[in-house]
Short mmCIF file of C-alpha atoms (C1' of nucleotides) in Angstrom, two decimals:
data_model
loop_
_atom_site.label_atom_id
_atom_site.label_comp_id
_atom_site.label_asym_id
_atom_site.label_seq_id
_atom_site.Cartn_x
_atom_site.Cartn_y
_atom_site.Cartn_z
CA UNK A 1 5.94 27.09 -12.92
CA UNK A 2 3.80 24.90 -10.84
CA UNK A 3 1.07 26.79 -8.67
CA UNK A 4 1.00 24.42 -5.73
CA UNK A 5 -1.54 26.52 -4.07
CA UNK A 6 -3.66 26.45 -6.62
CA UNK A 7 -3.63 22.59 -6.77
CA UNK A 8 -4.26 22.17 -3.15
CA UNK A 9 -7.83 24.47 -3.30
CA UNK A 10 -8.38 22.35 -6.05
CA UNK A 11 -8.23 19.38 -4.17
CA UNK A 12 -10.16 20.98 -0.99
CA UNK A 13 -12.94 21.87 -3.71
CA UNK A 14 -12.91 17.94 -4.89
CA UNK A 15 -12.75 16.55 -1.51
CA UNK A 16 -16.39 17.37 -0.84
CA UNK A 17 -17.43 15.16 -3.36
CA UNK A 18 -15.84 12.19 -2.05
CA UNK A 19 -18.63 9.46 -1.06
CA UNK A 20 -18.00 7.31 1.61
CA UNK A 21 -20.59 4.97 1.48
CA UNK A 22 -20.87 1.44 0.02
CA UNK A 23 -21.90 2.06 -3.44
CA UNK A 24 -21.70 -1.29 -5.33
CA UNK A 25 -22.68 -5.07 -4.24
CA UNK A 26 -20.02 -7.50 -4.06
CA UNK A 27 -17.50 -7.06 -7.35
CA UNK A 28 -17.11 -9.81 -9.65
CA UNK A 29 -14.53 -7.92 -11.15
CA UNK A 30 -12.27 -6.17 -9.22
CA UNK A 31 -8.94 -3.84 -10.39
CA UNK A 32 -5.49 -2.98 -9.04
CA UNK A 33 -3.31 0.24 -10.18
CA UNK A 34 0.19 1.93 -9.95
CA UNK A 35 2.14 3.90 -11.29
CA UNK A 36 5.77 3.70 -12.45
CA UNK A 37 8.67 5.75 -14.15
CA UNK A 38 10.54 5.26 -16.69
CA UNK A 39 13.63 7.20 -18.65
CA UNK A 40 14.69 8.31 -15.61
CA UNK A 41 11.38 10.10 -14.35
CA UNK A 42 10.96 11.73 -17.98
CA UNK A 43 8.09 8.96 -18.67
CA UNK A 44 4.69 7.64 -16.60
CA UNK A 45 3.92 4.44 -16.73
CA UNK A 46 0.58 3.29 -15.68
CA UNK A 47 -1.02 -0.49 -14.95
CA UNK A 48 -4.18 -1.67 -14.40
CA UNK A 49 -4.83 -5.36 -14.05
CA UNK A 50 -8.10 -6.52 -13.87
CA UNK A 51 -8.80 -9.87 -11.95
CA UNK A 52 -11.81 -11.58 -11.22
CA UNK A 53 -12.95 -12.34 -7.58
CA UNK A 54 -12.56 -14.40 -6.08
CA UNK A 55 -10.39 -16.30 -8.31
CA UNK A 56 -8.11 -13.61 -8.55
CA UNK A 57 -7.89 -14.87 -12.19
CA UNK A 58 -6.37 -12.26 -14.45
CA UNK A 59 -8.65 -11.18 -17.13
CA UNK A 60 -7.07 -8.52 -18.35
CA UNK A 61 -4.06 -5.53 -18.16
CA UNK A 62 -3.14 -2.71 -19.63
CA UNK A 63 0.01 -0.38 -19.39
CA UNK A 64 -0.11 3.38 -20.81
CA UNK A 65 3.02 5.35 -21.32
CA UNK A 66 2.90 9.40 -20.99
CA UNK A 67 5.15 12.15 -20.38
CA UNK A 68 5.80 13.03 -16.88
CA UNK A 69 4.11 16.77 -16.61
CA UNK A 70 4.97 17.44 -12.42
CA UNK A 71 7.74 16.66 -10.05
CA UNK A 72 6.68 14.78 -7.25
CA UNK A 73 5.60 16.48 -4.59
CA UNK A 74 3.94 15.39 -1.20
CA UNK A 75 0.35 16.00 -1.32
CA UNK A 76 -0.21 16.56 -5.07
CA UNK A 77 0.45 13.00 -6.23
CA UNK A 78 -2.59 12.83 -7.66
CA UNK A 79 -2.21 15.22 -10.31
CA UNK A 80 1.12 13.93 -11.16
CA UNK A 81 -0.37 10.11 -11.50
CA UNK A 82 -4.19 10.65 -12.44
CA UNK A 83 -3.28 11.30 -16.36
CA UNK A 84 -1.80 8.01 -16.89
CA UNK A 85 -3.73 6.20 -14.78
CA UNK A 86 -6.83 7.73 -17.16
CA UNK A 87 -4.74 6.55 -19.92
CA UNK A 88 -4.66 3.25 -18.83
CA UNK A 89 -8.29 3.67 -17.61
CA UNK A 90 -9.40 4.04 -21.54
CA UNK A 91 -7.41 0.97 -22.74
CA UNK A 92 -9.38 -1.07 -20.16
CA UNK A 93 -12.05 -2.84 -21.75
CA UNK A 94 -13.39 -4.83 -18.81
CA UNK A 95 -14.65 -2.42 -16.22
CA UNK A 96 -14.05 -3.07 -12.81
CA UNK A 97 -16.81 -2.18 -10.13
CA UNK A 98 -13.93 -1.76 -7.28
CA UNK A 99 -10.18 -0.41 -7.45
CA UNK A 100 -7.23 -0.95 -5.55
CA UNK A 101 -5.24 2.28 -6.10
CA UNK A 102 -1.85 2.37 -5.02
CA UNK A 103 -1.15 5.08 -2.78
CA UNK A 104 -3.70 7.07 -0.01
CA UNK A 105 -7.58 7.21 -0.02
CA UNK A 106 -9.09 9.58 1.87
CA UNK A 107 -5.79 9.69 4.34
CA UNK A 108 -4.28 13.20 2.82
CA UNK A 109 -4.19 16.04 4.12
CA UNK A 110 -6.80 17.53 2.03
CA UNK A 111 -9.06 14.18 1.98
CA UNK A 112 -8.20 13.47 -1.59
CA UNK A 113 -5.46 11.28 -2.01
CA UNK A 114 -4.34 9.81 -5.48
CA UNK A 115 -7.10 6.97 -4.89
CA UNK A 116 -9.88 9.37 -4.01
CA UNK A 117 -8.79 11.42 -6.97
CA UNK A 118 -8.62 8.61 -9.35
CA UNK A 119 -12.01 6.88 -8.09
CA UNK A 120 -13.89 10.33 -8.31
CA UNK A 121 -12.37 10.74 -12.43
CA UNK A 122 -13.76 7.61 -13.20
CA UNK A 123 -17.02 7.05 -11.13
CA UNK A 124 -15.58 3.93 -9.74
CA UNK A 125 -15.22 2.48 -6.17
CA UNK A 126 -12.15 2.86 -4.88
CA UNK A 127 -9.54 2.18 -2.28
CA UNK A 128 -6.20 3.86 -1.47
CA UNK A 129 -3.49 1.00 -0.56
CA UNK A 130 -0.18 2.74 0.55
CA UNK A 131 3.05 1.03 2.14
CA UNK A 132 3.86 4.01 3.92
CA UNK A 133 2.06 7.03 6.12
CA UNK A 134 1.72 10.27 4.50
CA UNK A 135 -0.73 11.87 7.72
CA UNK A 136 -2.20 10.51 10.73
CA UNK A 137 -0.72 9.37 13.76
CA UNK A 138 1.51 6.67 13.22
CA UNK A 139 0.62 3.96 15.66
CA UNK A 140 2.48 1.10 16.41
CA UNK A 141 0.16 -2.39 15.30
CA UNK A 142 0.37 -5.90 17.04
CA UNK A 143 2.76 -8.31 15.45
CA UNK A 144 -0.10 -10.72 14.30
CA UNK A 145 -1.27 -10.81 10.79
CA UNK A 146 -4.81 -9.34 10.17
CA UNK A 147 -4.38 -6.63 13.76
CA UNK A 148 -5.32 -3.17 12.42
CA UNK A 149 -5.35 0.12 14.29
CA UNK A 150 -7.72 2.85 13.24
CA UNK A 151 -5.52 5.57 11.37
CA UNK A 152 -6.73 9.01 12.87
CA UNK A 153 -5.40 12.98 12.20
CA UNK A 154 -7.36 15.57 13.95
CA UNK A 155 -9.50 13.42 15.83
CA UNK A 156 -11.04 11.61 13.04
CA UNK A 157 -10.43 8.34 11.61
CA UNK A 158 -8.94 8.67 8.06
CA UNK A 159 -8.54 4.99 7.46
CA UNK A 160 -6.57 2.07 8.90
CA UNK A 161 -2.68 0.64 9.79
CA UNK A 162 -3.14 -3.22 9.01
CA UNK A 163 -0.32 -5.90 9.46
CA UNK A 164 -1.08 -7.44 6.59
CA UNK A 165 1.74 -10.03 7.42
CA UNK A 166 3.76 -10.99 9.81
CA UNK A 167 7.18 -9.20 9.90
CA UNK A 168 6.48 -7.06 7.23
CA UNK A 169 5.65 -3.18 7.44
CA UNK A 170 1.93 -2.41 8.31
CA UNK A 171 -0.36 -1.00 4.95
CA UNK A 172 -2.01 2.42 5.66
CA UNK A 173 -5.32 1.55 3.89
CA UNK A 174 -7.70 4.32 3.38
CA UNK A 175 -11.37 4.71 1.42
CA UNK A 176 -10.93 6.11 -1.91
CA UNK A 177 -14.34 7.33 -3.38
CA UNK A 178 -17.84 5.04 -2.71
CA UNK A 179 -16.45 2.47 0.21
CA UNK A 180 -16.81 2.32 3.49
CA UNK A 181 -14.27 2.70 6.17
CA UNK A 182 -15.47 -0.96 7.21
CA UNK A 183 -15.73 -2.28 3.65
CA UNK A 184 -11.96 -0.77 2.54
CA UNK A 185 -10.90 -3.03 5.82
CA UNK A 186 -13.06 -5.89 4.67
CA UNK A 187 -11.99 -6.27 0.95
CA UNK A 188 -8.46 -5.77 1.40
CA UNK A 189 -9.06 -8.73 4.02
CA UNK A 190 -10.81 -10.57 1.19
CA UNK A 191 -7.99 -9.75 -0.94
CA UNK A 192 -5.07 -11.26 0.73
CA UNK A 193 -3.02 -14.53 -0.30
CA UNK A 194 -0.37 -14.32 1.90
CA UNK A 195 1.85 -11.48 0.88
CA UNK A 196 2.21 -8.10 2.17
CA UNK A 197 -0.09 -6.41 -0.27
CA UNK A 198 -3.86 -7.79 -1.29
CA UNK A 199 -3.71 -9.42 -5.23
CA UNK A 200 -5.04 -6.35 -6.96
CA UNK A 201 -2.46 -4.17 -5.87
CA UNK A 202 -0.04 -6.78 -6.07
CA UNK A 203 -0.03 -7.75 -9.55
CA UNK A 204 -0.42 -4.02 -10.71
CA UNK A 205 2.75 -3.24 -8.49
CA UNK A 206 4.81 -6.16 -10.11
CA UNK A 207 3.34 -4.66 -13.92
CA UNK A 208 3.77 -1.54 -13.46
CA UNK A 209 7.69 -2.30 -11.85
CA UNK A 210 8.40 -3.71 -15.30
CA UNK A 211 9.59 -7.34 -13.97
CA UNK A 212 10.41 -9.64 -15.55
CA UNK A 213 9.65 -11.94 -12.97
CA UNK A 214 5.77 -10.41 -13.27
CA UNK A 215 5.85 -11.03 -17.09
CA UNK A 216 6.66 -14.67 -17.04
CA UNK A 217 4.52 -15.37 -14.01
CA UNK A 218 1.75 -13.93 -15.75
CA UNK A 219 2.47 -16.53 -18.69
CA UNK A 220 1.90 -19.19 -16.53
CA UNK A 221 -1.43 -17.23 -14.69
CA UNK A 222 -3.18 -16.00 -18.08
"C1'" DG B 1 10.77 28.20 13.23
"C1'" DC B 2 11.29 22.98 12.67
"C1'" DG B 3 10.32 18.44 11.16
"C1'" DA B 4 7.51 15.32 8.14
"C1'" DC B 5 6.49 14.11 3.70
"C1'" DA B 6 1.93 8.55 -0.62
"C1'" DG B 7 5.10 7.50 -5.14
"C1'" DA C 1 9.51 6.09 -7.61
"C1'" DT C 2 14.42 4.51 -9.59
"C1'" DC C 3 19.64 2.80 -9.98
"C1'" DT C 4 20.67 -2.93 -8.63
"C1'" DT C 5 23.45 -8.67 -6.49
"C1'" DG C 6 23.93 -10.83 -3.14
"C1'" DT C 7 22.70 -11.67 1.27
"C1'" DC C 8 21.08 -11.80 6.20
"C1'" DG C 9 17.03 -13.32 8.80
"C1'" DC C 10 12.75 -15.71 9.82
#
DNA sequence: GCGACAG
DNA sequence: ATCTTGTCGC
């Protein structure tokens, strides 16, 4: 049985320890994660690809396989992602000083999304990257690449809706633990190569999908 | 009470 | 998230 209330105070508790201030000088190294499933849901899978900036060179990745321990459920994402992300986290041997989680920053309803979560396990800067809203108002962005709107719920702004390309969904980027509001808009800027999501996230996305198409690009990358 | 709801 | 080929649109 799964005490969802018990999670959420959990969260509230961890959410005060969130920092969102510029903690690090420009990376050198910087990481992308995600998460994916395997046997049907039964398994986690977990990527991190480290890449160096601003060559976006990959330096190194590693994938970590667990057993799935909660459902998904809106809200609690974290605790269903954070073990085999932690996993993957130990297999790293390059640390990164800035992370590209996949999923919300600080825009949750608690304040502690999975990237907040993740960032505050590990001590590391990081920043939530999700391709859809979980809370905020939902604005509607200008059609131009690089037009952002602030993303705000309850009169506060919880991070940003950024056309990241044109004719392509908006990202709902949010600061996970030690960035800015200004620097998570400014290094997913610095980030970009002209796809939808910035490199980091990219390349952990297409790892952590299992491709194919990833594996054999990376051939020709590493 | 009803609708919304990261991956 | 995942099951999955071709296909319509810019």
């Amino acid at each position: 049985m799964i005490n969802t209330q018990q999670l959420r105070q959990e969260q509230t508790e961890k959410a005060q320890q969130i920092i969102l201030t510029d903690q690090f000088t420009a990376p050198t190294y910087i990481a992308g994660a995600d998460v994916g499933f395997e046997d049907g849901g039964a398994v986690t899978r977990a990527a991190i690809v480290i890449m160096h900036y601003p060559s976006f060179d990959i330096l190194e990745y590693q994938i970590a396989r667990i057993p799935t321990t909660l459902p998904y459920i809106p809200g609690l994402l974290s605790f269903r992602e954070c073990p085999a992300l932690m996993a993957a986290w130990q297999l790293i041997k390059q640390k990164p000083s800035l992370i590209f989680v996949d999923g919300q920053g600080i825009a949750h309803p608690r304040r502690l999304g999975v990237a907040s979560h993740f960032g505050l396990l590990v001590d590391t800067p990081t920043i939530g990257v999700a391709k859809s809203r979980l809370c905020g108002i939902d604005k509607s962005v200008n059609e131009e690449m690089g037009s952002k709107e602030p993303l705000m719920d309850k009169n506060e702004q919880i991070g940003w809706i950024y056309r990241s390309k044109k004719k392509c969904k908006p990202l709902y980027i949010s600061p996970g633990h030690k960035v800015s509001m200004e620097g998570t808009l400014q290094w997913v800027e610095l980030c970009m190569k002209g796809y939808r999501l910035p490199e980091p996230t990219r390349w952990a996305d297409g790892i952590a999908s299992n491709r194919r198409l990833f594996e054999q690009l990376n051939k020709n990358k590493l």
